[in-house]
XYZ file of C-alpha atoms in Angstrom:
195
model
C -10.720 12.827 54.137
C -14.493 12.980 54.693
C -16.833 15.579 53.255
C -17.128 17.472 56.533
C -13.294 17.679 56.794
C -13.035 18.886 53.208
C -15.573 21.678 53.721
C -13.835 22.711 56.966
C -10.475 22.820 55.161
C -11.933 24.912 52.292
C -13.473 27.361 54.814
C -10.144 27.703 56.612
C -8.485 28.534 53.269
C -11.024 31.280 52.530
C -10.573 32.786 56.018
C -6.815 33.114 55.501
C -7.524 35.997 53.049
C -4.558 37.305 51.085
C -2.167 34.686 52.234
C -1.102 32.548 49.213
C -1.997 28.930 49.672
C -2.254 27.702 46.089
C 0.546 27.362 43.547
C 1.426 30.211 41.202
C 1.315 29.952 37.468
C 5.076 29.694 37.270
C 5.069 26.778 39.742
C 2.385 25.003 37.716
C 4.511 25.547 34.569
C 7.506 23.994 36.262
C 5.440 21.038 37.356
C 4.012 20.569 33.844
C 7.423 20.713 32.225
C 8.688 18.222 34.826
C 5.781 15.803 34.194
C 5.315 16.200 30.419
C 8.756 17.307 29.334
C 9.718 20.085 26.963
C 7.889 20.633 23.706
C 10.829 19.939 21.448
C 11.509 16.270 20.913
C 14.957 15.121 19.883
C 15.321 11.997 17.797
C 17.863 10.606 20.212
C 15.274 10.646 23.007
C 12.752 8.496 21.151
C 12.577 4.993 22.480
C 11.356 2.385 20.013
C 10.815 -1.166 21.284
C 13.210 -3.675 19.761
C 11.824 -6.274 17.413
C 13.479 -9.072 15.440
C 15.305 -6.667 13.109
C 17.199 -3.606 14.242
C 14.984 -0.532 14.329
C 16.066 2.534 12.336
C 14.163 5.836 12.015
C 13.603 6.698 8.354
C 14.983 9.921 7.044
C 12.863 12.370 5.123
C 14.403 11.196 1.819
C 13.523 7.620 2.612
C 9.910 8.623 3.440
C 9.691 10.560 0.199
C 10.986 7.552 -1.879
C 8.600 5.279 -0.064
C 5.703 7.611 -0.759
C 6.554 7.595 -4.490
C 6.895 3.855 -4.574
C 3.516 3.353 -2.886
C 1.673 5.695 -5.244
C -0.867 4.259 -7.728
C 0.973 5.725 -10.704
C 4.243 3.983 -9.759
C 2.561 0.658 -9.028
C 0.662 0.790 -12.383
C 3.787 1.641 -14.395
C 5.805 -1.064 -12.605
C 3.035 -3.640 -13.309
C 3.012 -2.579 -16.927
C 6.802 -3.030 -17.255
C 6.794 -6.371 -15.420
C 3.829 -7.565 -17.434
C 5.669 -6.639 -20.646
C 8.672 -8.688 -19.583
C 6.606 -11.648 -18.455
C 4.512 -11.518 -21.626
C 7.609 -11.425 -23.767
C 9.072 -14.474 -22.025
C 5.810 -16.433 -22.410
C 5.418 -15.318 -26.027
C 8.975 -16.347 -26.861
C 8.429 -19.690 -25.241
C 5.081 -20.242 -26.986
C 6.387 -19.272 -30.421
C 9.433 -21.563 -30.081
C 7.315 -24.524 -29.023
C 4.512 -24.034 -31.474
C 5.728 -22.248 -34.650
C 3.032 -20.978 -36.966
C 3.045 -22.834 -40.282
C 0.973 -20.579 -42.489
C 1.858 -21.992 -45.854
C 3.062 -25.505 -46.498
C 4.233 -24.822 -50.040
C 6.550 -22.078 -48.958
C 9.990 -23.018 -47.688
C 10.493 -21.810 -44.120
C 13.692 -19.915 -43.538
C 15.348 -18.816 -40.304
C 14.467 -15.208 -41.061
C 10.733 -16.003 -41.301
C 10.826 -18.061 -38.133
C 12.551 -15.228 -36.218
C 10.092 -12.695 -37.604
C 7.166 -14.879 -36.482
C 8.756 -15.319 -33.069
C 9.171 -11.541 -32.812
C 5.540 -10.866 -33.723
C 4.253 -13.462 -31.262
C 6.557 -12.224 -28.475
C 5.511 -8.589 -28.925
C 1.861 -9.547 -29.098
C 2.028 -11.400 -25.762
C 4.159 -8.649 -24.204
C 1.695 -5.923 -25.185
C -1.309 -7.915 -23.893
C 0.317 -8.775 -20.564
C 1.499 -5.149 -20.118
C -2.024 -3.806 -20.751
C -3.635 -6.331 -18.360
C -0.963 -5.505 -15.661
C -1.435 -1.787 -16.074
C -5.246 -1.828 -15.924
C -5.492 -4.321 -13.084
C -2.940 -2.553 -10.918
C -4.439 0.907 -11.518
C -7.949 -0.307 -10.744
C -6.918 -2.257 -7.674
C -4.863 0.624 -6.272
C -7.735 3.070 -6.899
C -10.241 0.761 -5.195
C -7.887 0.248 -2.247
C -7.381 3.999 -1.883
C -11.137 4.627 -2.059
C -12.051 1.859 0.401
C -9.135 2.481 2.783
C -8.734 -1.308 3.341
C -6.368 -3.959 2.128
C -8.222 -7.247 1.764
C -9.270 -9.837 -0.797
C -12.218 -7.720 -1.999
C -9.904 -5.224 -3.689
C -8.417 -7.882 -6.003
C -11.868 -9.349 -6.698
C -13.373 -6.011 -7.666
C -10.309 -5.086 -9.753
C -10.444 -8.439 -11.471
C -14.062 -7.910 -12.315
C -13.472 -4.448 -13.764
C -10.359 -5.548 -15.697
C -11.990 -8.706 -17.056
C -15.083 -6.710 -18.021
C -13.023 -4.111 -19.858
C -11.032 -6.707 -21.733
C -14.126 -8.785 -22.559
C -16.143 -5.753 -23.607
C -14.203 -5.493 -26.841
C -16.040 -8.692 -27.990
C -19.410 -7.582 -26.746
C -21.453 -7.188 -23.619
C -21.969 -10.915 -22.998
C -18.202 -11.509 -23.356
C -17.570 -8.549 -20.980
C -19.791 -10.101 -18.286
C -18.222 -13.527 -18.652
C -14.757 -11.939 -18.632
C -15.593 -9.971 -15.545
C -16.797 -13.045 -13.640
C -13.929 -15.174 -14.819
C -11.209 -12.645 -14.005
C -12.820 -11.855 -10.620
C -12.867 -15.497 -9.728
C -9.249 -15.972 -10.861
C -8.118 -12.931 -8.862
C -9.963 -14.122 -5.759
C -8.390 -17.626 -6.050
C -4.884 -16.194 -6.524
C -5.349 -13.799 -3.620
C -6.642 -16.604 -1.412
C -3.645 -18.783 -2.354
C -1.120 -16.036 -1.804
C -2.476 -15.151 1.682
C -2.799 -18.845 2.726
C 0.865 -19.617 2.159
């Protein structure tokens, strides 16, 4: 329809006066409901494209549990517990392979060996738990602040964790610890994402 035809059509509509030519509000509402649907959405009407695994919509309880498990507090506590277990295993292995012979004159008994193994195991377990807790808390905080999940989070968290651990021995040790732990975290992150 050309511009002249449109203007002639508009003029004809204006001349008709009170005669209703346009749709009423109720008719527009019916058209809108037909095109867009009703406001209430039922779960059965949601269409989710199929992937490799079967698709299931999560319940509110599942969403709540997932939210708790993805929180920084839960991740930190879980890293602490797993670090404690891993440290205990490494400490037990280390103490059994390389027993500490403090005095040569004293006869070593099974009780003393087990006590030494217990002390070494607990020492390793506490250290690994502390490192796991601090690293996980710092990484989760950095990730939440940045809003990104990439290799930089682990590098920054490794730097902060290594710096805090090394700072007990002085500033120079803190700087070296930060650089070493950051490099180690970056290498591990690179290896994990490559495979």
